[in-house]
mmCIF file of C-alpha atoms in Angstrom:
data_model
loop_
_atom_site.group_PDB
_atom_site.id
_atom_site.type_symbol
_atom_site.label_atom_id
_atom_site.label_comp_id
_atom_site.label_asym_id
_atom_site.label_seq_id
_atom_site.Cartn_x
_atom_site.Cartn_y
_atom_site.Cartn_z
ATOM 1 C CA UNK A 114 -36.567 -56.608 -118.863
ATOM 2 C CA UNK A 115 -33.569 -56.423 -116.566
ATOM 3 C CA UNK A 116 -35.050 -54.178 -113.871
ATOM 4 C CA UNK A 117 -37.507 -56.330 -111.903
ATOM 5 C CA UNK A 118 -39.761 -55.398 -108.973
ATOM 6 C CA UNK A 119 -39.218 -57.694 -105.997
ATOM 7 C CA UNK A 120 -41.450 -56.178 -103.321
ATOM 8 C CA UNK A 121 -43.004 -52.897 -102.302
ATOM 9 C CA UNK A 122 -44.479 -51.617 -99.080
ATOM 10 C CA UNK A 123 -46.657 -48.533 -98.657
ATOM 11 C CA UNK A 124 -47.356 -47.796 -95.027
ATOM 12 C CA UNK A 125 -50.998 -47.651 -94.022
ATOM 13 C CA UNK A 126 -50.019 -46.401 -90.598
ATOM 14 C CA UNK A 127 -46.867 -45.149 -88.959
ATOM 15 C CA UNK A 128 -44.150 -47.584 -88.045
ATOM 16 C CA UNK A 129 -40.533 -47.420 -87.033
ATOM 17 C CA UNK A 130 -39.075 -49.855 -89.545
ATOM 18 C CA UNK A 131 -39.632 -51.775 -92.734
ATOM 19 C CA UNK A 132 -37.989 -55.091 -93.565
ATOM 20 C CA UNK A 133 -37.434 -56.939 -96.816
ATOM 21 C CA UNK A 134 -36.628 -60.555 -96.064
ATOM 22 C CA UNK A 135 -35.894 -63.723 -98.019
ATOM 23 C CA UNK A 136 -34.506 -61.632 -100.865
ATOM 24 C CA UNK A 137 -34.144 -63.893 -103.898
ATOM 25 C CA UNK A 138 -31.132 -64.242 -106.153
ATOM 26 C CA UNK A 139 -33.203 -65.193 -109.186
ATOM 27 C CA UNK A 140 -36.531 -63.836 -110.393
ATOM 28 C CA UNK A 141 -38.554 -64.353 -113.549
ATOM 29 C CA UNK A 142 -35.888 -66.741 -114.763
ATOM 30 C CA UNK A 143 -33.109 -64.167 -114.448
ATOM 31 C CA UNK A 144 -30.108 -64.048 -112.140
ATOM 32 C CA UNK A 145 -30.152 -60.868 -110.107
ATOM 33 C CA UNK A 146 -26.892 -59.002 -109.638
ATOM 34 C CA UNK A 147 -27.764 -55.737 -107.923
ATOM 35 C CA UNK A 148 -30.602 -54.488 -105.758
ATOM 36 C CA UNK A 149 -32.136 -51.030 -105.855
ATOM 37 C CA UNK A 150 -33.972 -49.822 -102.768
ATOM 38 C CA UNK A 151 -36.208 -46.833 -103.463
ATOM 39 C CA UNK A 152 -37.524 -44.822 -100.528
ATOM 40 C CA UNK A 153 -40.001 -41.966 -100.487
ATOM 41 C CA UNK A 154 -40.736 -41.112 -96.877
ATOM 42 C CA UNK A 155 -41.827 -38.720 -94.200
ATOM 43 C CA UNK A 156 -41.541 -39.117 -90.431
ATOM 44 C CA UNK A 157 -43.191 -37.898 -87.241
ATOM 45 C CA UNK A 158 -40.015 -35.949 -86.390
ATOM 46 C CA UNK A 159 -37.181 -34.795 -88.643
ATOM 47 C CA UNK A 160 -35.049 -37.921 -88.868
ATOM 48 C CA UNK A 161 -31.898 -39.387 -90.324
ATOM 49 C CA UNK A 162 -32.721 -42.937 -91.371
ATOM 50 C CA UNK A 163 -30.613 -46.055 -91.553
ATOM 51 C CA UNK A 164 -30.465 -49.588 -92.860
ATOM 52 C CA UNK A 165 -28.929 -52.851 -91.784
ATOM 53 C CA UNK A 166 -28.327 -56.106 -93.556
ATOM 54 C CA UNK A 167 -29.044 -59.645 -92.379
ATOM 55 C CA UNK A 168 -29.691 -58.418 -88.854
ATOM 56 C CA UNK A 169 -26.066 -57.349 -88.418
ATOM 57 C CA UNK A 170 -25.843 -54.679 -85.717
ATOM 58 C CA UNK A 171 -22.067 -54.825 -85.249
ATOM 59 C CA UNK A 172 -19.788 -52.001 -86.345
ATOM 60 C CA UNK A 173 -19.336 -53.443 -89.812
ATOM 61 C CA UNK A 174 -20.641 -50.494 -91.803
ATOM 62 C CA UNK A 175 -18.556 -47.632 -93.191
ATOM 63 C CA UNK A 176 -19.960 -44.750 -95.199
ATOM 64 C CA UNK A 177 -18.277 -41.808 -96.882
ATOM 65 C CA UNK A 178 -20.411 -38.911 -98.003
ATOM 66 C CA UNK A 179 -20.422 -35.504 -99.576
ATOM 67 C CA UNK A 180 -23.169 -33.090 -98.727
ATOM 68 C CA UNK A 181 -24.350 -29.731 -99.970
ATOM 69 C CA UNK A 182 -26.782 -27.489 -98.138
ATOM 70 C CA UNK A 183 -27.820 -23.991 -99.064
ATOM 71 C CA UNK A 184 -24.633 -22.636 -97.541
ATOM 72 C CA UNK A 185 -22.103 -25.383 -96.993
ATOM 73 C CA UNK A 186 -20.382 -28.278 -98.746
ATOM 74 C CA UNK A 187 -18.919 -30.968 -96.531
ATOM 75 C CA UNK A 188 -17.602 -34.519 -96.481
ATOM 76 C CA UNK A 189 -17.212 -37.116 -93.771
ATOM 77 C CA UNK A 190 -16.793 -40.783 -92.960
ATOM 78 C CA UNK A 191 -18.947 -42.727 -90.539
ATOM 79 C CA UNK A 192 -18.424 -46.201 -89.135
ATOM 80 C CA UNK A 193 -21.203 -47.681 -87.033
ATOM 81 C CA UNK A 194 -23.490 -50.641 -86.598
ATOM 82 C CA UNK A 195 -25.699 -49.388 -89.420
ATOM 83 C CA UNK A 196 -25.464 -47.804 -92.853
ATOM 84 C CA UNK A 197 -26.808 -44.287 -93.251
ATOM 85 C CA UNK A 198 -29.643 -43.765 -95.721
ATOM 86 C CA UNK A 199 -29.423 -40.087 -94.938
ATOM 87 C CA UNK A 200 -26.887 -38.147 -92.946
ATOM 88 C CA UNK A 201 -28.794 -35.112 -91.933
ATOM 89 C CA UNK A 202 -32.289 -35.281 -90.462
ATOM 90 C CA UNK A 203 -33.699 -34.867 -93.946
ATOM 91 C CA UNK A 204 -36.667 -37.199 -93.583
ATOM 92 C CA UNK A 205 -39.100 -34.521 -92.513
ATOM 93 C CA UNK A 206 -42.669 -34.377 -91.289
ATOM 94 C CA UNK A 207 -43.803 -33.588 -94.830
ATOM 95 C CA UNK A 208 -43.008 -35.731 -97.844
ATOM 96 C CA UNK A 209 -39.984 -34.662 -99.859
ATOM 97 C CA UNK A 210 -37.236 -37.094 -98.939
ATOM 98 C CA UNK A 211 -36.303 -39.640 -101.561
ATOM 99 C CA UNK A 212 -33.428 -42.023 -102.046
ATOM 100 C CA UNK A 213 -32.494 -44.854 -104.381
ATOM 101 C CA UNK A 214 -29.788 -47.045 -102.899
ATOM 102 C CA UNK A 215 -27.828 -49.276 -105.271
ATOM 103 C CA UNK A 216 -26.685 -52.460 -103.528
ATOM 104 C CA UNK A 217 -24.051 -53.716 -105.913
ATOM 105 C CA UNK A 218 -23.293 -57.441 -106.314
ATOM 106 C CA UNK A 219 -25.471 -58.056 -103.279
ATOM 107 C CA UNK A 220 -25.192 -61.817 -103.355
ATOM 108 C CA UNK A 221 -21.494 -62.139 -104.242
ATOM 109 C CA UNK A 222 -19.642 -64.111 -101.571
ATOM 110 C CA UNK A 223 -16.220 -62.868 -102.664
ATOM 111 C CA UNK A 224 -17.005 -59.246 -101.867
ATOM 112 C CA UNK A 225 -17.901 -56.908 -99.078
ATOM 113 C CA UNK A 226 -21.090 -55.161 -100.121
ATOM 114 C CA UNK A 227 -20.788 -51.699 -101.649
ATOM 115 C CA UNK A 228 -23.801 -49.397 -101.684
ATOM 116 C CA UNK A 229 -24.111 -46.178 -103.668
ATOM 117 C CA UNK A 230 -26.918 -43.764 -102.916
ATOM 118 C CA UNK A 231 -27.952 -40.147 -103.198
ATOM 119 C CA UNK A 232 -30.453 -39.071 -100.552
ATOM 120 C CA UNK A 233 -32.059 -35.729 -100.999
ATOM 121 C CA UNK A 234 -34.626 -33.488 -99.458
ATOM 122 C CA UNK A 235 -35.132 -30.388 -101.585
ATOM 123 C CA UNK A 236 -35.686 -28.362 -98.452
ATOM 124 C CA UNK A 237 -32.479 -29.302 -96.712
ATOM 125 C CA UNK A 238 -29.573 -30.948 -98.454
ATOM 126 C CA UNK A 239 -28.297 -33.102 -101.254
ATOM 127 C CA UNK A 240 -25.932 -35.919 -100.427
ATOM 128 C CA UNK A 241 -24.007 -38.696 -102.100
ATOM 129 C CA UNK A 242 -22.797 -41.745 -100.233
ATOM 130 C CA UNK A 243 -20.678 -44.797 -100.786
ATOM 131 C CA UNK A 244 -21.104 -47.402 -98.075
ATOM 132 C CA UNK A 245 -19.441 -50.728 -97.387
ATOM 133 C CA UNK A 246 -20.794 -53.560 -95.320
ATOM 134 C CA UNK A 247 -17.724 -55.552 -94.307
ATOM 135 C CA UNK A 248 -19.284 -58.950 -94.803
ATOM 136 C CA UNK A 249 -19.011 -61.366 -97.714
ATOM 137 C CA UNK A 250 -22.376 -62.995 -97.025
ATOM 138 C CA UNK A 251 -25.133 -62.545 -99.555
ATOM 139 C CA UNK A 252 -27.672 -59.939 -98.493
ATOM 140 C CA UNK A 253 -30.915 -61.755 -97.768
ATOM 141 C CA UNK A 254 -32.560 -59.253 -95.432
ATOM 142 C CA UNK A 255 -32.711 -55.439 -95.431
ATOM 143 C CA UNK A 256 -34.123 -53.462 -92.531
ATOM 144 C CA UNK A 257 -34.806 -49.762 -93.057
ATOM 145 C CA UNK A 258 -35.454 -47.980 -89.796
ATOM 146 C CA UNK A 259 -35.938 -44.626 -88.154
ATOM 147 C CA UNK A 260 -33.903 -44.381 -84.941
ATOM 148 C CA UNK A 261 -35.559 -41.111 -83.959
ATOM 149 C CA UNK A 262 -39.229 -41.825 -84.501
ATOM 150 C CA UNK A 263 -41.558 -43.425 -87.004
ATOM 151 C CA UNK A 264 -42.131 -43.357 -90.742
ATOM 152 C CA UNK A 265 -45.418 -41.714 -91.663
ATOM 153 C CA UNK A 266 -48.339 -43.428 -93.321
ATOM 154 C CA UNK A 267 -47.955 -43.148 -97.072
ATOM 155 C CA UNK A 268 -44.204 -43.681 -96.996
ATOM 156 C CA UNK A 269 -43.152 -46.119 -99.697
ATOM 157 C CA UNK A 270 -40.300 -48.588 -99.797
ATOM 158 C CA UNK A 271 -39.674 -50.530 -102.995
ATOM 159 C CA UNK A 272 -37.062 -53.141 -103.775
ATOM 160 C CA UNK A 273 -35.948 -53.972 -107.320
ATOM 161 C CA UNK A 274 -33.548 -56.511 -108.702
ATOM 162 C CA UNK A 275 -31.228 -55.761 -111.605
ATOM 163 C CA UNK A 276 -30.435 -58.784 -113.685
ATOM 164 C CA UNK A 277 -27.006 -59.453 -115.108
ATOM 165 C CA UNK B 273 -34.840 -43.166 -119.113
ATOM 166 C CA UNK B 274 -34.053 -44.506 -115.666
ATOM 167 C CA UNK B 275 -31.383 -42.142 -114.303
ATOM 168 C CA UNK B 276 -28.904 -43.856 -112.021
ATOM 169 C CA UNK B 277 -31.340 -46.567 -111.086
ATOM 170 C CA UNK B 278 -34.112 -44.226 -109.962
ATOM 171 C CA UNK B 279 -37.447 -44.985 -111.563
ATOM 172 C CA UNK B 280 -38.950 -42.384 -113.831
ATOM 173 C CA UNK B 281 -41.412 -40.275 -111.935
ATOM 174 C CA UNK B 282 -44.262 -41.579 -114.014
ATOM 175 C CA UNK B 283 -43.793 -45.056 -112.617
ATOM 176 C CA UNK B 284 -42.070 -48.286 -113.543
ATOM 177 C CA UNK B 285 -40.518 -48.574 -116.982
ATOM 178 C CA UNK B 286 -42.503 -50.677 -119.441
ATOM 179 C CA UNK B 287 -41.361 -54.207 -120.114
ATOM 180 C CA UNK B 288 -38.219 -54.308 -122.238
ATOM 181 C CA UNK B 289 -37.213 -50.676 -121.783
ATOM 182 C CA UNK B 290 -34.171 -51.536 -119.680
ATOM 183 C CA UNK B 291 -32.317 -54.524 -121.046
ATOM 184 C CA UNK B 292 -29.070 -56.271 -120.289
ATOM 185 C CA UNK B 293 -26.774 -56.195 -123.330
ATOM 186 C CA UNK B 294 -23.709 -57.906 -121.907
ATOM 187 C CA UNK B 295 -21.934 -58.777 -118.642
ATOM 188 C CA UNK B 296 -18.233 -59.383 -118.242
ATOM 189 C CA UNK B 297 -16.865 -60.933 -115.072
ATOM 190 C CA UNK B 298 -13.089 -61.084 -114.866
ATOM 191 C CA UNK B 299 -11.997 -64.584 -113.938
ATOM 192 C CA UNK B 300 -8.426 -64.891 -115.247
ATOM 193 C CA UNK B 301 -5.727 -63.265 -117.305
ATOM 194 C CA UNK B 302 -5.134 -60.136 -115.218
ATOM 195 C CA UNK B 303 -6.546 -57.746 -117.826
ATOM 196 C CA UNK B 304 -5.991 -54.021 -117.554
ATOM 197 C CA UNK B 305 -9.233 -53.215 -119.321
ATOM 198 C CA UNK B 306 -12.565 -54.577 -120.429
ATOM 199 C CA UNK B 307 -14.311 -53.596 -123.628
ATOM 200 C CA UNK B 308 -17.888 -53.687 -124.778
ATOM 201 C CA UNK B 309 -17.730 -53.761 -128.546
ATOM 202 C CA UNK B 310 -20.286 -53.903 -131.325
ATOM 203 C CA UNK B 311 -22.818 -52.134 -129.117
ATOM 204 C CA UNK B 312 -26.219 -52.308 -130.827
ATOM 205 C CA UNK B 313 -27.783 -49.061 -131.941
ATOM 206 C CA UNK B 314 -31.307 -50.040 -130.970
ATOM 207 C CA UNK B 315 -31.387 -48.200 -127.648
ATOM 208 C CA UNK B 316 -31.479 -44.533 -126.697
ATOM 209 C CA UNK B 317 -29.086 -44.539 -123.726
ATOM 210 C CA UNK B 318 -26.550 -46.872 -122.170
ATOM 211 C CA UNK B 319 -25.793 -47.699 -118.564
ATOM 212 C CA UNK B 320 -22.756 -49.545 -117.213
ATOM 213 C CA UNK B 321 -22.888 -50.962 -113.704
ATOM 214 C CA UNK B 322 -19.623 -52.189 -112.261
ATOM 215 C CA UNK B 323 -17.773 -53.502 -109.261
ATOM 216 C CA UNK B 324 -13.984 -53.476 -109.477
ATOM 217 C CA UNK B 325 -10.789 -54.228 -107.574
ATOM 218 C CA UNK B 326 -7.133 -53.943 -108.569
ATOM 219 C CA UNK B 327 -4.549 -55.447 -106.193
ATOM 220 C CA UNK B 328 -2.027 -52.827 -107.372
ATOM 221 C CA UNK B 329 -3.885 -50.245 -105.299
ATOM 222 C CA UNK B 330 -3.542 -52.068 -101.990
ATOM 223 C CA UNK B 331 -5.323 -50.169 -99.244
ATOM 224 C CA UNK B 332 -5.695 -47.076 -101.407
ATOM 225 C CA UNK B 333 -7.769 -46.189 -104.455
ATOM 226 C CA UNK B 334 -7.031 -45.925 -108.147
ATOM 227 C CA UNK B 335 -8.949 -44.280 -110.954
ATOM 228 C CA UNK B 336 -11.029 -45.890 -113.658
ATOM 229 C CA UNK B 337 -10.816 -44.509 -117.169
ATOM 230 C CA UNK B 338 -13.389 -44.707 -119.926
ATOM 231 C CA UNK B 339 -12.877 -44.449 -123.654
ATOM 232 C CA UNK B 340 -15.412 -44.706 -126.420
ATOM 233 C CA UNK B 341 -14.810 -46.044 -129.935
ATOM 234 C CA UNK B 342 -11.121 -46.387 -129.143
ATOM 235 C CA UNK B 343 -10.721 -42.620 -129.102
ATOM 236 C CA UNK B 344 -7.713 -41.418 -127.120
ATOM 237 C CA UNK B 345 -8.311 -37.680 -127.341
ATOM 238 C CA UNK B 346 -11.061 -35.131 -127.037
ATOM 239 C CA UNK B 347 -12.367 -35.920 -123.562
ATOM 240 C CA UNK B 348 -13.469 -33.240 -121.108
ATOM 241 C CA UNK B 349 -14.520 -34.176 -117.603
ATOM 242 C CA UNK B 350 -15.293 -32.772 -114.183
ATOM 243 C CA UNK B 351 -15.772 -34.427 -110.864
ATOM 244 C CA UNK B 352 -16.533 -33.551 -107.294
ATOM 245 C CA UNK B 353 -15.248 -36.021 -104.735
ATOM 246 C CA UNK B 354 -15.288 -36.310 -100.975
ATOM 247 C CA UNK B 355 -12.807 -38.383 -99.028
ATOM 248 C CA UNK B 356 -14.218 -37.861 -95.587
ATOM 249 C CA UNK B 357 -11.821 -35.016 -94.835
ATOM 250 C CA UNK B 358 -11.811 -32.732 -97.827
ATOM 251 C CA UNK B 359 -13.842 -32.012 -100.912
ATOM 252 C CA UNK B 360 -11.919 -32.297 -104.147
ATOM 253 C CA UNK B 361 -13.345 -30.719 -107.268
ATOM 254 C CA UNK B 362 -11.287 -31.054 -110.412
ATOM 255 C CA UNK B 363 -11.410 -31.410 -114.160
ATOM 256 C CA UNK B 364 -9.581 -32.533 -117.237
ATOM 257 C CA UNK B 365 -9.642 -30.949 -120.665
ATOM 258 C CA UNK B 366 -8.325 -32.290 -123.924
ATOM 259 C CA UNK B 367 -7.832 -35.549 -122.045
ATOM 260 C CA UNK B 368 -7.105 -38.958 -123.462
ATOM 261 C CA UNK B 369 -9.919 -40.540 -121.424
ATOM 262 C CA UNK B 370 -12.807 -39.697 -119.153
ATOM 263 C CA UNK B 371 -11.753 -40.205 -115.568
ATOM 264 C CA UNK B 372 -13.983 -41.837 -112.977
ATOM 265 C CA UNK B 373 -12.452 -40.700 -109.751
ATOM 266 C CA UNK B 374 -10.979 -43.158 -107.250
ATOM 267 C CA UNK B 375 -13.301 -46.072 -107.755
ATOM 268 C CA UNK B 376 -10.779 -48.928 -107.554
ATOM 269 C CA UNK B 377 -9.589 -50.346 -104.222
ATOM 270 C CA UNK B 378 -7.027 -53.096 -103.932
ATOM 271 C CA UNK B 379 -7.635 -54.748 -100.576
ATOM 272 C CA UNK B 380 -8.980 -58.288 -100.497
ATOM 273 C CA UNK B 381 -12.790 -58.527 -100.778
ATOM 274 C CA UNK B 382 -13.160 -54.749 -101.107
ATOM 275 C CA UNK B 383 -14.572 -53.654 -104.453
ATOM 276 C CA UNK B 384 -15.390 -50.196 -105.639
ATOM 277 C CA UNK B 385 -18.661 -49.695 -107.450
ATOM 278 C CA UNK B 386 -20.168 -47.332 -109.943
ATOM 279 C CA UNK B 387 -22.895 -46.570 -112.402
ATOM 280 C CA UNK B 388 -22.035 -44.877 -115.687
ATOM 281 C CA UNK B 389 -24.604 -43.436 -118.060
ATOM 282 C CA UNK B 390 -24.000 -42.498 -121.665
ATOM 283 C CA UNK B 391 -26.845 -40.425 -122.960
ATOM 284 C CA UNK B 392 -28.057 -40.335 -126.576
ATOM 285 C CA UNK B 393 -25.138 -42.537 -127.550
ATOM 286 C CA UNK B 394 -26.214 -42.980 -131.177
ATOM 287 C CA UNK B 395 -27.056 -39.356 -131.919
ATOM 288 C CA UNK B 396 -24.797 -38.005 -134.642
ATOM 289 C CA UNK B 397 -25.789 -34.385 -133.978
ATOM 290 C CA UNK B 398 -24.424 -34.455 -130.422
ATOM 291 C CA UNK B 399 -21.226 -34.948 -128.555
ATOM 292 C CA UNK B 400 -21.771 -37.735 -126.041
ATOM 293 C CA UNK B 401 -22.445 -36.793 -122.432
ATOM 294 C CA UNK B 402 -21.259 -39.296 -119.842
ATOM 295 C CA UNK B 403 -22.197 -39.298 -116.145
ATOM 296 C CA UNK B 404 -20.855 -41.524 -113.411
ATOM 297 C CA UNK B 405 -21.527 -42.007 -109.718
ATOM 298 C CA UNK B 406 -18.853 -44.137 -108.105
ATOM 299 C CA UNK B 407 -16.765 -44.706 -105.039
ATOM 300 C CA UNK B 408 -15.219 -47.066 -102.568
ATOM 301 C CA UNK B 409 -14.406 -47.397 -98.891
ATOM 302 C CA UNK B 410 -10.979 -49.025 -98.814
ATOM 303 C CA UNK B 411 -8.869 -49.634 -95.745
ATOM 304 C CA UNK B 412 -6.803 -46.436 -95.929
ATOM 305 C CA UNK B 413 -8.669 -44.311 -98.465
ATOM 306 C CA UNK B 414 -12.327 -43.605 -99.085
ATOM 307 C CA UNK B 415 -13.908 -41.620 -101.882
ATOM 308 C CA UNK B 416 -17.391 -40.891 -103.166
ATOM 309 C CA UNK B 417 -17.489 -38.968 -106.435
ATOM 310 C CA UNK B 418 -19.875 -37.543 -108.975
ATOM 311 C CA UNK B 419 -18.317 -37.416 -112.414
ATOM 312 C CA UNK B 420 -19.444 -36.021 -115.728
ATOM 313 C CA UNK B 421 -17.894 -35.363 -119.068
ATOM 314 C CA UNK B 422 -18.128 -35.688 -122.797
ATOM 315 C CA UNK B 423 -16.083 -36.864 -125.692
ATOM 316 C CA UNK B 424 -15.820 -34.221 -128.382
ATOM 317 C CA UNK B 425 -16.992 -36.451 -131.173
ATOM 318 C CA UNK B 426 -20.427 -36.800 -132.747
ATOM 319 C CA UNK B 427 -19.966 -40.342 -133.987
ATOM 320 C CA UNK B 428 -22.348 -42.976 -132.662
ATOM 321 C CA UNK B 429 -20.785 -44.947 -129.858
ATOM 322 C CA UNK B 430 -20.193 -48.543 -130.822
ATOM 323 C CA UNK B 431 -17.675 -49.532 -128.167
ATOM 324 C CA UNK B 432 -16.834 -48.652 -124.576
ATOM 325 C CA UNK B 433 -13.544 -49.490 -122.911
ATOM 326 C CA UNK B 434 -12.942 -49.306 -119.165
ATOM 327 C CA UNK B 435 -9.312 -49.203 -118.049
ATOM 328 C CA UNK B 436 -7.406 -48.973 -114.806
ATOM 329 C CA UNK B 437 -4.985 -46.107 -114.337
ATOM 330 C CA UNK B 438 -2.463 -48.619 -113.073
ATOM 331 C CA UNK B 439 -2.335 -52.372 -112.691
ATOM 332 C CA UNK B 440 -4.685 -55.173 -113.596
ATOM 333 C CA UNK B 441 -8.325 -55.794 -112.867
ATOM 334 C CA UNK B 442 -8.888 -58.412 -110.189
ATOM 335 C CA UNK B 443 -10.882 -61.586 -110.603
ATOM 336 C CA UNK B 444 -14.460 -61.085 -109.537
ATOM 337 C CA UNK B 445 -14.648 -57.586 -110.998
ATOM 338 C CA UNK B 446 -17.864 -57.207 -112.945
ATOM 339 C CA UNK B 447 -18.994 -54.879 -115.697
ATOM 340 C CA UNK B 448 -22.558 -55.004 -117.018
ATOM 341 C CA UNK B 449 -23.840 -52.988 -119.971
ATOM 342 C CA UNK B 450 -27.537 -52.127 -120.248
ATOM 343 C CA UNK B 451 -29.514 -50.491 -123.007
ATOM 344 C CA UNK B 452 -32.383 -48.134 -122.261
ATOM 345 C CA UNK B 453 -35.019 -47.596 -124.893
ATOM 346 C CA UNK B 454 -36.710 -44.325 -125.567
#
């Protein structure tokens, strides 16, 4: 089985962030190549959520997205000290937001880290992102956070490794 | 199946449902393509996960092409891409490959990435539908694209070839093929 659960967190109470630390590069005797971060969340206020790697808060993250709402299609590029997990405030006060972020070659030290993900809230927008963390260090820590408020109890965050 | 890495809504896939078939990491030789051949027929769907760079592209992006069974005709594809400034929808018909839009940067340490899915690849009553989600943020060009297409052939897929539109594939580029049971 090449798709291996690493860790999962289901919030018992609201909190502003979730962190996966000490991320392994091998599991169950297999070398892991990619990570998949699956999020199903709600928040106390409509929020756009973000992630950071290895505690890096410098402007080393670039994301390009396309977005479709009920009326408009758009594209943009964002460069900040975080990587978007959603662009619009699509993490709402009721559950509906989901995302599965693919962190490709997460431990390769010859590459910046490329992330593909498709956040969506059926009530707001569908988006597709490609992000780049301009750092060749292996990802050992992922922080998912809500800069506008808190994640609601019942929100789930699951991390999987893909062996190769 | 596990579409694009998202778990099936019923929960985690049972043990052995998603299996690594083969990984190729380019380490020498400056190839212009990689091929997965003699693909076993014991799965229902295939998934390719890749990271890729081609120095030819410099600070811009090149396209990745896909061919199955060595076929060089009969491909139809569509994509929708965003480059941060404009949305680019386009298509190809009667093409010699399926195009995966602008997934290959050329700058040092910057690799494009993608996930390709070939559904029902052994079914001989179907043309083969291919989906891909790919993109890259290079120095001077950035693209995220959703791609889909089919090859107008009902033969079971036994090989997949991934090619650059120009230039060689850089060392460190990685292509992994997975089989998904069902």
